[in-house]
Amino acid sequence: MFSADSAMLKTIKDFGAEIDPLVLTRLQSEYFVELGNLWKDFLGSKLPEFNDRRFSAADWHKQTMHAYNVAIYLLNARFLGLLTEAVQAPEKKKQKIRFAVQQMVDAMSPANFLATNPEAQAKIIETGGESLRQGITLMLEDMQKGRISLTDESAFEVGRNVATTEGTVIFENRLFQLIQYKPLTKTVHQTPLLMVPPCINKFYILDLQPENSLVRYAIEQGHTVFLVSWANPDQSLSGVTWDDYIEEGAITAIEAVQAISKQEKINTFGFCVGGTILSTALAVLADRGEHPAASVTLLTTLLDFTDTGVLDVFVDELQVAMREQTIGNGGLLPARDLASTFSALRPNDLVWNYVQSNYLKGQRPPAFDLLYWNSDSTNLPGPMLCWYLRNTYLENSLKVPGKLKVAGHPVDLGKIDAPVFVYGSREDHIVPWQSAYASMGLLNPKKKSRNRFVLGASGHIAGVINPASKNKRSYWLNDKTSADAKSWFDAATECPGSWWPEWAEFLSEHGGKMVKAPTKAGAVGYSEIEPAPGRYVKVRAD
């Protein structure tokens, strides 16, 4: 049994958990039986069979030593997985153990090391050593960057070939710039749309290329679109709080759109953390007696943090208290720390895959707009982050009416008076779709018929960025609101293609009458500052 066995048992002990000695003995016995069978096959010159995409190349299957190396690795991985499931511990603690063990298992794959990767070895021979030289060059470049390159970053430039939808920055403060986009239709809905993206990433995930831009799609549907472009915090913003993001951020943006459009009601949109910020802001305004939202769209957003998926392994009292002590009263969470956290959620796809291709095989990664965006991370102000982690992920207080006070007002999400469109992605590992669905019970509690839920295929990003023009994947509909997510899904109908037209229909219902499209951006007090996408989004954290 390889050294990970003892490391695994130490991990379990460190977490204060244990395994029934009888179960451990049984699993060890089964392990040695299977290991013995592999040894017999090896002596009989019988190649093992395995089906794992990391080892799909012919070299892994045809060369005896490499084939058995993989077979033993997969046996060890399966055994450690069984050990994890046998742990006697509460589910949250068990989830942390499961995550830690999986990180160890993924890291020990023979595909990750030159000495045990036949594909990389063959590449060296084939290129006369050039792949090795190039791999070392790429590794040194990445060491200077402080991160692994996921794409050819030289192929993209914000404002040149990503974030290119035409518009104008018509307002800015220390936290954000407000972009007003140029209409693409002669007439527009009278009620404008304000989009609030997450502040933990750049906004242009919503505006990558013209063919997959949700921003452009909304404009094409005849909406006057405004968008918040958050600042990438530096030390001057190290003391910014959650209250600031609500008051100086979302509420200020809402008021600016109302003033520019001369409309009391506006359609509002929040994506991921942007949806949490938007919902909090609308609840604060509701307590002030203001109801600016004609509708609310929430994409992959958490309001009920009962189940936070795999991110739960990073949030406990110890970790939050440590953050509070170090940056809670001022400081920044560096972008690279945030990026490393999200990469750890999918290490085979976002770490080891690139270690193998970039460094072991010397292949420069191809250009891919989504991965360029993924590498363009942002810093976060410490006080804001610590408030968010403690009051949402750790204590789940946002969903409790009146428990939290933000910007001087008690927060009651049930006071938000607007029709709601909630979207979740079925394979989302950051916002489990069941948790997105939980918002249906918090919003319009006495008028649940005003809420609509749509479930899309794929994950947190790919599920959202699913252009209607490409007609890919599928989505699920059920017009009846159920008490729980499972009941809703059991009665839902799967529909082919993109969910975007469903959202467009919802937005159109609350867009008001059609009027002549504005010929100029801004209004009195909101003059043109610079062309979109603005300079805030171009500030890189590295």
Protein backbone atom coordinates (compact mmCIF):
# COMPACT_ATOMS: atom_id res chain seq x y z
CA MET A 1 0.00 0.00 0.00
CA PHE A 2 1.51 3.35 -0.99
CA SER A 3 2.49 6.06 1.48
CA ALA A 4 -0.80 7.90 0.99
CA ASP A 5 -2.43 5.26 3.21
CA SER A 6 -0.61 6.45 6.32
CA ALA A 7 -1.04 10.06 5.20
CA MET A 8 -4.76 9.40 4.86
CA LEU A 9 -5.03 7.95 8.37
CA LYS A 10 -3.08 10.93 9.72
CA THR A 11 -5.47 13.30 7.93
CA ILE A 12 -8.45 11.54 9.50
CA LYS A 13 -6.83 11.76 12.93
CA ASP A 14 -6.01 15.46 12.45
CA PHE A 15 -9.69 16.12 11.75
CA GLY A 16 -10.61 14.44 15.03
CA ALA A 17 -12.38 11.56 13.25
CA GLU A 18 -11.89 7.81 13.30
CA ILE A 19 -12.59 4.59 11.40
CA ASP A 20 -14.01 1.45 12.93
CA PRO A 21 -10.99 -0.92 13.29
CA LEU A 22 -13.03 -3.83 11.94
CA VAL A 23 -13.98 -1.84 8.82
CA LEU A 24 -10.36 -0.76 8.36
CA THR A 25 -9.18 -4.37 8.63
CA ARG A 26 -11.77 -5.54 6.10
CA LEU A 27 -10.86 -2.81 3.61
CA GLN A 28 -7.15 -3.54 3.97
CA SER A 29 -7.80 -7.24 3.39
CA GLU A 30 -9.82 -6.50 0.25
CA TYR A 31 -7.10 -4.15 -0.94
CA PHE A 32 -4.36 -6.78 -0.63
CA VAL A 33 -6.50 -9.35 -2.44
CA GLU A 34 -6.91 -6.99 -5.41
CA LEU A 35 -3.24 -6.03 -5.30
CA GLY A 36 -2.35 -9.72 -5.34
CA ASN A 37 -4.56 -10.27 -8.38
CA LEU A 38 -2.77 -7.46 -10.19
CA TRP A 39 0.57 -9.04 -9.35
CA LYS A 40 -0.59 -12.39 -10.75
CA ASP A 41 -1.73 -10.72 -13.95
CA PHE A 42 1.64 -8.99 -14.21
CA LEU A 43 3.52 -12.27 -13.84
CA GLY A 44 1.21 -13.76 -16.48
CA SER A 45 1.92 -10.87 -18.88
CA LYS A 46 -1.73 -9.85 -18.88
CA LEU A 47 -2.21 -6.12 -19.35
CA PRO A 48 -4.71 -4.49 -16.96
CA GLU A 49 -7.75 -2.70 -18.30
CA PHE A 50 -8.83 0.75 -17.07
CA ASN A 51 -11.06 3.58 -18.25
CA ASP A 52 -9.94 7.01 -17.08
CA ARG A 53 -9.64 10.02 -19.37
CA ARG A 54 -6.34 11.02 -17.79
CA PHE A 55 -4.85 7.81 -19.18
CA SER A 56 -6.67 7.50 -22.49
CA ALA A 57 -3.60 7.71 -24.75
CA ALA A 58 -2.36 4.42 -26.22
CA ASP A 59 1.03 4.64 -24.45
CA TRP A 60 -0.64 4.09 -21.09
CA HIS A 61 -2.28 0.87 -22.26
CA LYS A 62 0.44 -0.69 -24.41
CA GLN A 63 3.49 -0.33 -22.18
CA THR A 64 3.40 -2.89 -19.37
CA MET A 65 5.10 -0.90 -16.61
CA HIS A 66 3.04 2.22 -17.25
CA ALA A 67 -0.19 0.23 -17.48
CA TYR A 68 0.42 -1.42 -14.11
CA ASN A 69 1.53 1.85 -12.59
CA VAL A 70 -1.88 3.29 -13.55
CA ALA A 71 -3.75 0.19 -12.36
CA ILE A 72 -2.09 0.32 -8.94
CA TYR A 73 -2.67 4.07 -8.69
CA LEU A 74 -6.38 3.63 -9.46
CA LEU A 75 -6.61 0.78 -6.95
CA ASN A 76 -5.01 2.97 -4.29
CA ALA A 77 -7.31 5.86 -5.19
CA ARG A 78 -10.40 3.66 -4.89
CA PHE A 79 -9.21 2.25 -1.56
CA LEU A 80 -8.65 5.74 -0.15
CA GLY A 81 -12.10 6.73 -1.34
CA LEU A 82 -13.61 3.76 0.51
CA LEU A 83 -11.64 4.69 3.61
CA THR A 84 -13.01 8.22 3.41
CA GLU A 85 -16.59 7.01 3.20
CA ALA A 86 -15.98 4.73 6.20
CA VAL A 87 -14.96 7.66 8.40
CA GLN A 88 -17.15 8.14 11.45
CA ALA A 89 -17.73 11.89 11.58
CA PRO A 90 -20.43 14.54 11.02
CA GLU A 91 -21.10 15.20 7.34
CA LYS A 92 -19.39 18.62 7.29
CA LYS A 93 -16.22 17.20 8.80
CA LYS A 94 -16.44 14.21 6.49
CA GLN A 95 -16.71 16.54 3.51
CA LYS A 96 -13.47 18.27 4.52
CA ILE A 97 -11.71 14.91 4.86
CA ARG A 98 -13.09 13.81 1.49
CA PHE A 99 -11.79 17.01 -0.12
CA ALA A 100 -8.33 16.77 1.47
CA VAL A 101 -7.93 13.13 0.45
CA GLN A 102 -9.09 13.81 -3.11
CA GLN A 103 -6.54 16.62 -3.41
CA MET A 104 -3.84 14.16 -2.37
CA VAL A 105 -5.07 11.46 -4.74
CA ASP A 106 -5.27 13.82 -7.73
CA ALA A 107 -1.79 15.18 -7.04
CA MET A 108 -0.26 11.69 -7.00
CA SER A 109 -1.46 10.70 -10.46
CA PRO A 110 1.39 9.20 -12.53
CA ALA A 111 0.36 11.54 -15.32
CA ASN A 112 1.69 14.48 -13.27
CA PHE A 113 5.35 13.36 -13.25
CA LEU A 114 7.83 13.16 -16.11
CA ALA A 115 9.31 9.90 -14.78
CA THR A 116 5.93 8.14 -14.94
CA ASN A 117 4.26 9.84 -17.92
CA PRO A 118 4.93 7.91 -21.16
CA GLU A 119 3.27 10.58 -23.30
CA ALA A 120 5.70 13.24 -22.07
CA GLN A 121 8.65 10.87 -22.48
CA ALA A 122 7.64 10.07 -26.05
CA LYS A 123 7.32 13.79 -26.76
CA ILE A 124 10.90 14.41 -25.64
CA ILE A 125 12.18 11.70 -28.00
CA GLU A 126 9.97 12.88 -30.86
CA THR A 127 11.12 16.52 -30.55
CA GLY A 128 14.77 15.79 -29.80
CA GLY A 129 14.44 17.34 -26.36
CA GLU A 130 12.72 20.51 -27.57
CA SER A 131 9.51 19.76 -25.64
CA LEU A 132 11.51 19.53 -22.41
CA ARG A 133 13.23 22.85 -23.08
CA GLN A 134 9.93 24.50 -23.94
CA GLY A 135 8.27 23.02 -20.86
CA ILE A 136 10.96 24.43 -18.59
CA THR A 137 10.56 27.83 -20.30
CA LEU A 138 6.80 27.81 -19.74
CA MET A 139 7.26 26.78 -16.12
CA LEU A 140 9.70 29.63 -15.49
CA GLU A 141 7.30 32.10 -17.11
CA ASP A 142 4.50 30.89 -14.86
CA MET A 143 6.71 31.09 -11.79
CA GLN A 144 7.20 34.77 -12.57
CA LYS A 145 3.43 35.23 -12.94
CA GLY A 146 2.76 33.28 -9.75
CA ARG A 147 0.12 31.11 -11.43
CA ILE A 148 -0.37 28.42 -14.05
CA SER A 149 -1.22 29.69 -17.54
CA LEU A 150 -4.53 28.25 -18.69
CA THR A 151 -4.59 29.96 -22.08
CA ASP A 152 -2.48 32.03 -24.42
CA GLU A 153 -3.02 35.35 -22.65
CA SER A 154 -1.28 37.31 -25.43
CA ALA A 155 -4.20 36.48 -27.72
CA PHE A 156 -6.66 38.66 -25.77
CA GLU A 157 -6.98 42.25 -24.68
CA VAL A 158 -9.92 43.68 -22.76
CA GLY A 159 -11.69 46.17 -25.00
CA ARG A 160 -10.06 44.84 -28.17
CA ASN A 161 -11.42 41.32 -28.58
CA VAL A 162 -13.20 40.67 -25.26
CA ALA A 163 -15.64 43.10 -23.60
CA THR A 164 -16.22 44.82 -26.94
CA THR A 165 -19.94 45.67 -26.82
CA GLU A 166 -20.19 49.39 -27.60
CA GLY A 167 -21.09 51.63 -24.69
CA THR A 168 -20.08 54.52 -22.49
CA VAL A 169 -19.00 54.92 -18.87
CA ILE A 170 -21.36 57.59 -17.52
CA PHE A 171 -20.66 57.40 -13.77
CA GLU A 172 -17.89 56.27 -11.45
CA ASN A 173 -16.97 56.28 -7.79
CA ARG A 174 -14.27 54.46 -5.86
CA LEU A 175 -16.10 51.12 -6.07
CA PHE A 176 -17.44 50.90 -9.61
CA GLN A 177 -17.96 52.39 -13.03
CA LEU A 178 -21.45 52.38 -14.56
CA ILE A 179 -21.59 51.51 -18.25
CA GLN A 180 -24.54 52.41 -20.47
CA TYR A 181 -24.55 50.35 -23.66
CA LYS A 182 -25.50 51.65 -27.09
CA PRO A 183 -28.86 50.39 -28.39
CA LEU A 184 -28.89 47.96 -31.30
CA THR A 185 -32.59 48.43 -32.07
CA LYS A 186 -34.56 51.49 -33.19
CA THR A 187 -37.00 51.11 -30.31
CA VAL A 188 -36.37 49.87 -26.78
CA HIS A 189 -38.39 48.83 -23.77
CA GLN A 190 -39.09 51.85 -21.61
CA THR A 191 -37.90 50.06 -18.45
CA PRO A 192 -34.08 49.79 -18.46
CA LEU A 193 -32.01 46.84 -17.25
CA LEU A 194 -29.25 47.10 -14.64
CA MET A 195 -26.78 44.19 -14.49
CA VAL A 196 -24.76 43.58 -11.32
CA PRO A 197 -21.99 41.01 -11.89
CA PRO A 198 -19.94 39.40 -9.10
CA CYS A 199 -17.24 41.56 -7.56
CA ILE A 200 -14.92 38.55 -7.20
CA ASN A 201 -14.37 38.44 -10.98
CA LYS A 202 -14.35 40.86 -13.90
CA PHE A 203 -17.73 41.70 -15.48
CA TYR A 204 -16.80 40.61 -18.98
CA ILE A 205 -17.76 37.00 -18.39
CA LEU A 206 -21.11 38.49 -19.46
CA ASP A 207 -19.52 40.08 -22.54
CA LEU A 208 -16.77 37.84 -23.87
CA GLN A 209 -17.31 37.71 -27.64
CA PRO A 210 -20.29 39.08 -29.60
CA GLU A 211 -21.60 35.55 -30.23
CA ASN A 212 -21.64 34.54 -26.54
CA SER A 213 -22.31 37.91 -24.87
CA LEU A 214 -25.33 37.96 -22.56
CA VAL A 215 -25.00 41.75 -22.47
CA ARG A 216 -25.27 42.01 -26.26
CA TYR A 217 -28.13 39.50 -26.28
CA ALA A 218 -30.16 41.67 -23.89
CA ILE A 219 -29.45 44.74 -26.03
CA GLU A 220 -30.56 42.87 -29.15
CA GLN A 221 -33.85 42.08 -27.40
CA GLY A 222 -34.54 45.81 -27.20
CA HIS A 223 -33.37 46.66 -23.67
CA THR A 224 -31.37 49.69 -22.59
CA VAL A 225 -28.63 47.97 -20.63
CA PHE A 226 -26.58 49.42 -17.78
CA LEU A 227 -23.82 47.40 -16.11
CA VAL A 228 -21.72 47.73 -12.96
CA SER A 229 -17.97 47.33 -13.55
CA TRP A 230 -16.45 46.81 -10.11
CA ALA A 231 -13.07 48.27 -9.20
CA ASN A 232 -10.21 45.85 -8.64
CA PRO A 233 -9.37 46.87 -5.05
CA ASP A 234 -5.90 48.12 -4.12
CA GLN A 235 -4.66 49.29 -0.73
CA SER A 236 -6.77 52.45 -0.97
CA LEU A 237 -9.87 50.20 -0.78
CA SER A 238 -8.53 47.83 1.88
CA GLY A 239 -11.01 49.13 4.46
CA VAL A 240 -14.14 48.81 2.31
CA THR A 241 -17.02 46.97 3.99
CA TRP A 242 -20.05 44.96 2.86
CA ASP A 243 -22.18 48.00 3.72
CA ASP A 244 -20.09 50.06 1.28
CA TYR A 245 -20.70 47.56 -1.52
CA ILE A 246 -24.42 47.82 -0.84
CA GLU A 247 -24.74 51.60 -0.36
CA GLU A 248 -21.96 53.00 -2.57
CA GLY A 249 -22.23 50.12 -4.99
CA ALA A 250 -25.60 48.57 -5.82
CA ILE A 251 -27.88 51.27 -4.38
CA THR A 252 -25.90 54.06 -6.01
CA ALA A 253 -26.06 52.22 -9.35
CA ILE A 254 -29.83 51.74 -9.02
CA GLU A 255 -30.33 55.43 -8.29
CA ALA A 256 -28.11 56.43 -11.23
CA VAL A 257 -30.09 54.26 -13.67
CA GLN A 258 -33.36 55.70 -12.34
CA ALA A 259 -32.07 59.23 -12.82
CA ILE A 260 -30.65 58.65 -16.31
CA SER A 261 -33.69 56.75 -17.61
CA LYS A 262 -36.20 58.93 -15.73
CA GLN A 263 -37.91 55.69 -14.71
CA GLU A 264 -38.90 54.92 -11.14
CA LYS A 265 -38.92 51.18 -11.87
CA ILE A 266 -35.99 49.32 -13.45
CA ASN A 267 -35.31 45.68 -14.24
CA THR A 268 -32.47 44.33 -12.10
CA PHE A 269 -30.06 41.44 -12.67
CA GLY A 270 -27.49 39.81 -10.39
CA PHE A 271 -25.02 37.03 -11.14
CA CYS A 272 -23.48 34.90 -8.35
CA VAL A 273 -22.24 37.23 -5.56
CA GLY A 274 -23.64 40.09 -7.63
CA GLY A 275 -27.07 38.58 -7.02
CA THR A 276 -26.45 38.45 -3.27
CA ILE A 277 -25.34 42.10 -3.30
CA LEU A 278 -28.33 43.13 -5.43
CA SER A 279 -30.84 41.27 -3.24
CA THR A 280 -29.38 42.79 -0.07
CA ALA A 281 -29.55 46.27 -1.61
CA LEU A 282 -33.18 45.80 -2.66
CA ALA A 283 -34.05 44.59 0.86
CA VAL A 284 -32.38 47.67 2.38
CA LEU A 285 -34.31 49.92 0.00
CA ALA A 286 -37.53 48.08 0.84
CA ASP A 287 -37.00 48.88 4.51
CA ARG A 288 -36.66 52.53 3.47
CA GLY A 289 -40.02 52.24 1.72
CA GLU A 290 -38.50 52.18 -1.77
CA HIS A 291 -39.22 49.49 -4.37
CA PRO A 292 -37.24 50.31 -7.53
CA ALA A 293 -37.26 46.84 -9.10
CA ALA A 294 -39.75 46.08 -11.87
CA SER A 295 -38.21 42.59 -11.85
CA VAL A 296 -35.29 40.73 -10.33
CA THR A 297 -33.13 38.18 -12.17
CA LEU A 298 -30.78 36.03 -10.08
CA LEU A 299 -28.31 33.73 -11.85
CA THR A 300 -26.52 31.05 -9.79
CA THR A 301 -27.02 33.12 -6.65
CA LEU A 302 -26.96 32.08 -2.99
CA LEU A 303 -29.38 33.71 -0.55
CA ASP A 304 -29.86 30.60 1.58
CA PHE A 305 -26.40 29.27 2.47
CA THR A 306 -27.52 25.98 4.02
CA ASP A 307 -25.73 24.00 1.30
CA THR A 308 -22.76 25.80 -0.21
CA GLY A 309 -21.34 22.85 -2.11
CA VAL A 310 -17.61 22.24 -2.19
CA LEU A 311 -16.79 25.78 -1.02
CA ASP A 312 -17.95 24.68 2.41
CA VAL A 313 -14.57 23.03 2.97
CA PHE A 314 -12.92 26.45 3.01
CA VAL A 315 -15.27 28.05 5.52
CA ASP A 316 -15.35 27.15 9.19
CA GLU A 317 -15.01 29.08 12.43
CA LEU A 318 -11.23 28.65 12.56
CA GLN A 319 -10.63 29.83 9.00
CA VAL A 320 -13.04 32.77 9.22
CA ALA A 321 -11.60 33.87 12.58
CA MET A 322 -8.11 33.76 11.07
CA ARG A 323 -9.23 36.00 8.19
CA GLU A 324 -10.91 38.37 10.62
CA GLN A 325 -7.74 38.62 12.67
CA THR A 326 -5.47 39.27 9.68
CA ILE A 327 -7.57 41.38 7.29
CA GLY A 328 -10.93 41.92 9.02
CA ASN A 329 -10.11 45.48 10.07
CA GLY A 330 -8.24 46.37 6.90
CA GLY A 331 -6.27 44.59 4.22
CA LEU A 332 -6.77 42.66 1.01
CA LEU A 333 -7.32 39.08 0.02
CA PRO A 334 -4.93 38.82 -2.95
CA ALA A 335 -6.41 37.72 -6.25
CA ARG A 336 -3.99 34.79 -6.51
CA ASP A 337 -5.29 33.37 -3.21
CA LEU A 338 -8.83 33.52 -4.50
CA ALA A 339 -7.81 31.96 -7.82
CA SER A 340 -5.97 29.15 -6.04
CA THR A 341 -9.08 28.39 -4.00
CA PHE A 342 -11.26 28.02 -7.07
CA SER A 343 -8.60 26.00 -8.91
CA ALA A 344 -8.48 23.59 -5.97
CA LEU A 345 -12.17 22.84 -6.53
CA ARG A 346 -11.34 21.28 -9.91
CA PRO A 347 -7.64 20.40 -9.73
CA ASN A 348 -7.56 17.91 -12.59
CA ASP A 349 -9.14 20.42 -14.98
CA LEU A 350 -7.52 23.64 -13.76
CA VAL A 351 -4.15 22.53 -12.36
CA TRP A 352 -2.83 19.10 -13.28
CA ASN A 353 -4.09 19.12 -16.85
CA TYR A 354 -1.93 22.20 -17.49
CA VAL A 355 1.05 20.88 -15.54
CA GLN A 356 1.04 17.93 -17.93
CA SER A 357 0.49 19.82 -21.18
CA ASN A 358 2.47 22.99 -20.42
CA TYR A 359 5.44 21.71 -18.45
CA LEU A 360 5.80 17.99 -19.19
CA LYS A 361 4.93 18.17 -22.90
CA GLY A 362 6.06 21.74 -23.59
CA GLN A 363 2.78 22.78 -25.23
CA ARG A 364 1.78 26.41 -24.95
CA PRO A 365 -1.94 26.51 -24.10
CA PRO A 366 -4.31 27.57 -26.91
CA ALA A 367 -6.32 30.79 -26.89
CA PHE A 368 -9.65 30.50 -25.07
CA ASP A 369 -11.60 33.58 -24.01
CA LEU A 370 -13.32 32.00 -21.00
CA LEU A 371 -10.03 30.79 -19.53
CA TYR A 372 -8.47 34.20 -20.16
CA TRP A 373 -11.27 35.70 -18.05
CA ASN A 374 -10.79 32.95 -15.45
CA SER A 375 -7.15 34.00 -15.05
CA ASP A 376 -8.03 37.69 -14.70
CA SER A 377 -8.81 37.59 -10.99
CA THR A 378 -9.49 40.43 -8.56
CA ASN A 379 -8.48 41.32 -5.03
CA LEU A 380 -11.11 41.62 -2.30
CA PRO A 381 -11.24 44.07 0.62
CA GLY A 382 -10.71 42.21 3.90
CA PRO A 383 -13.56 43.78 5.94
CA MET A 384 -16.09 43.12 3.16
CA LEU A 385 -14.92 39.53 2.69
CA CYS A 386 -14.92 38.71 6.40
CA TRP A 387 -18.45 40.08 6.89
CA TYR A 388 -19.63 38.06 3.91
CA LEU A 389 -18.00 34.80 5.03
CA ARG A 390 -19.24 35.02 8.62
CA ASN A 391 -22.78 36.23 8.02
CA THR A 392 -23.57 34.08 4.99
CA TYR A 393 -21.40 30.99 4.58
CA LEU A 394 -20.71 30.45 8.27
CA GLU A 395 -23.87 31.62 10.07
CA ASN A 396 -26.39 31.72 7.19
CA SER A 397 -28.03 34.86 8.61
CA LEU A 398 -29.06 36.59 5.37
CA LYS A 399 -32.13 34.41 4.96
CA VAL A 400 -33.44 35.21 8.48
CA PRO A 401 -35.74 38.28 8.35
CA GLY A 402 -34.31 41.16 10.37
CA LYS A 403 -31.31 39.27 11.76
CA LEU A 404 -28.77 41.36 9.87
CA LYS A 405 -28.53 45.12 9.68
CA VAL A 406 -26.90 46.52 6.52
CA ALA A 407 -26.41 50.22 5.74
CA GLY A 408 -28.35 50.98 8.89
CA HIS A 409 -31.41 48.89 8.00
CA PRO A 410 -32.64 45.40 8.93
CA VAL A 411 -32.54 43.01 5.97
CA ASP A 412 -35.72 41.12 5.12
CA LEU A 413 -35.54 39.55 1.66
CA GLY A 414 -39.27 38.86 1.85
CA LYS A 415 -39.96 42.61 1.61
CA ILE A 416 -38.59 42.83 -1.94
CA ASP A 417 -41.69 43.49 -4.03
CA ALA A 418 -40.95 42.35 -7.59
CA PRO A 419 -41.38 39.35 -9.90
CA VAL A 420 -38.31 37.12 -9.75
CA PHE A 421 -36.51 34.95 -12.33
CA VAL A 422 -34.13 32.50 -10.63
CA TYR A 423 -31.64 30.41 -12.63
CA GLY A 424 -29.49 27.51 -11.43
CA SER A 425 -27.00 25.25 -13.25
CA ARG A 426 -27.50 21.53 -12.73
CA GLU A 427 -23.78 20.67 -12.37
CA ASP A 428 -22.78 23.82 -10.50
CA HIS A 429 -20.17 22.99 -7.83
CA ILE A 430 -20.06 26.57 -6.47
CA VAL A 431 -23.79 27.29 -6.14
CA PRO A 432 -25.62 23.93 -6.03
CA TRP A 433 -28.80 24.34 -8.03
CA GLN A 434 -30.89 23.19 -5.07
CA SER A 435 -29.46 26.15 -3.12
CA ALA A 436 -30.30 28.51 -5.96
CA TYR A 437 -33.83 27.10 -5.88
CA ALA A 438 -34.03 27.86 -2.14
CA SER A 439 -34.33 31.56 -3.06
CA MET A 440 -37.84 30.76 -4.30
CA GLY A 441 -38.95 30.35 -0.69
CA LEU A 442 -37.35 33.60 0.49
CA LEU A 443 -38.59 36.00 -2.20
CA ASN A 444 -42.26 36.96 -2.51
CA PRO A 445 -43.18 34.57 0.34
CA LYS A 446 -46.86 35.53 0.10
CA LYS A 447 -46.93 35.75 -3.73
CA LYS A 448 -44.81 32.79 -4.84
CA SER A 449 -46.58 32.69 -8.18
CA ARG A 450 -44.47 35.76 -9.08
CA ASN A 451 -41.33 33.62 -8.90
CA ARG A 452 -40.01 31.56 -11.79
CA PHE A 453 -37.19 29.02 -11.70
CA VAL A 454 -35.23 27.70 -14.68
CA LEU A 455 -32.59 24.98 -14.42
CA GLY A 456 -29.86 24.84 -17.05
CA ALA A 457 -27.41 22.10 -17.94
CA SER A 458 -23.66 22.22 -17.20
CA GLY A 459 -21.81 24.20 -14.52
CA HIS A 460 -21.47 27.57 -12.83
CA ILE A 461 -20.12 29.42 -15.88
CA ALA A 462 -20.76 27.18 -18.90
CA GLY A 463 -24.40 26.81 -17.86
CA VAL A 464 -24.91 30.56 -17.77
CA ILE A 465 -22.94 31.41 -20.89
CA ASN A 466 -25.00 29.24 -23.23
CA PRO A 467 -25.88 31.43 -26.24
CA ALA A 468 -29.29 31.05 -27.82
CA SER A 469 -27.69 31.23 -31.29
CA LYS A 470 -25.76 27.98 -30.75
CA ASN A 471 -28.77 26.03 -29.45
CA LYS A 472 -26.62 23.75 -27.27
CA ARG A 473 -27.35 21.75 -24.12
CA SER A 474 -30.80 21.84 -22.51
CA TYR A 475 -32.80 23.29 -19.63
CA TRP A 476 -35.70 22.29 -17.39
CA LEU A 477 -39.00 24.09 -16.84
CA ASN A 478 -41.80 23.71 -14.32
CA ASP A 479 -44.16 26.66 -13.94
CA LYS A 480 -45.37 25.44 -10.57
CA THR A 481 -43.35 26.34 -7.49
CA SER A 482 -42.75 23.30 -5.26
CA ALA A 483 -41.81 23.25 -1.60
CA ASP A 484 -38.44 21.69 -2.37
CA ALA A 485 -36.06 21.41 -5.31
CA LYS A 486 -36.48 17.67 -5.80
CA SER A 487 -40.27 17.94 -6.14
CA TRP A 488 -39.84 20.77 -8.63
CA PHE A 489 -37.36 18.77 -10.72
CA ASP A 490 -39.41 15.56 -10.66
CA ALA A 491 -42.28 17.43 -12.31
CA ALA A 492 -40.10 19.51 -14.66
CA THR A 493 -39.85 19.13 -18.44
CA GLU A 494 -36.50 19.03 -20.21
CA CYS A 495 -36.26 21.39 -23.20
CA PRO A 496 -33.49 21.40 -25.82
CA GLY A 497 -31.23 24.40 -26.35
CA SER A 498 -30.43 27.55 -24.41
CA TRP A 499 -32.45 28.97 -21.52
CA TRP A 500 -31.73 32.54 -22.68
CA PRO A 501 -35.03 32.91 -24.65
CA GLU A 502 -36.95 32.01 -21.46
CA TRP A 503 -35.23 34.86 -19.68
CA ALA A 504 -35.81 37.18 -22.64
CA GLU A 505 -39.54 36.43 -22.46
CA PHE A 506 -39.60 37.16 -18.72
CA LEU A 507 -37.68 40.40 -19.19
CA SER A 508 -39.96 41.50 -22.02
CA GLU A 509 -43.02 41.01 -19.79
CA HIS A 510 -41.61 43.57 -17.36
CA GLY A 511 -39.95 45.89 -19.86
CA GLY A 512 -42.82 48.31 -20.32
CA LYS A 513 -43.91 49.85 -23.60
CA MET A 514 -41.62 50.31 -26.59
CA VAL A 515 -40.15 53.79 -27.03
CA LYS A 516 -37.58 55.38 -29.31
CA ALA A 517 -34.05 54.27 -28.46
CA PRO A 518 -31.91 56.93 -26.76
CA THR A 519 -29.46 58.58 -29.14
CA LYS A 520 -27.02 59.61 -26.45
CA ALA A 521 -25.75 58.01 -23.25
CA GLY A 522 -26.11 59.59 -19.84
CA ALA A 523 -28.11 62.59 -18.70
CA VAL A 524 -27.61 65.79 -16.73
CA GLY A 525 -25.04 64.97 -14.07
CA TYR A 526 -24.08 61.74 -15.85
CA SER A 527 -21.90 62.77 -18.76
CA GLU A 528 -19.55 60.57 -20.78
CA ILE A 529 -16.37 59.70 -18.91
CA GLU A 530 -14.80 57.24 -21.35
CA PRO A 531 -15.82 54.51 -23.81
CA ALA A 532 -16.75 51.04 -22.54
CA PRO A 533 -15.40 48.82 -21.14
CA GLY A 534 -13.74 51.55 -19.08
CA ARG A 535 -10.43 51.52 -17.26
CA TYR A 536 -11.54 49.81 -14.01
CA VAL A 537 -11.93 46.43 -15.70
CA LYS A 538 -8.46 46.70 -17.22
CA VAL A 539 -6.68 46.85 -13.85
CA ARG A 540 -5.00 43.48 -13.31
CA ALA A 541 -4.24 42.18 -9.86
CA ASP A 542 -0.93 40.63 -10.85
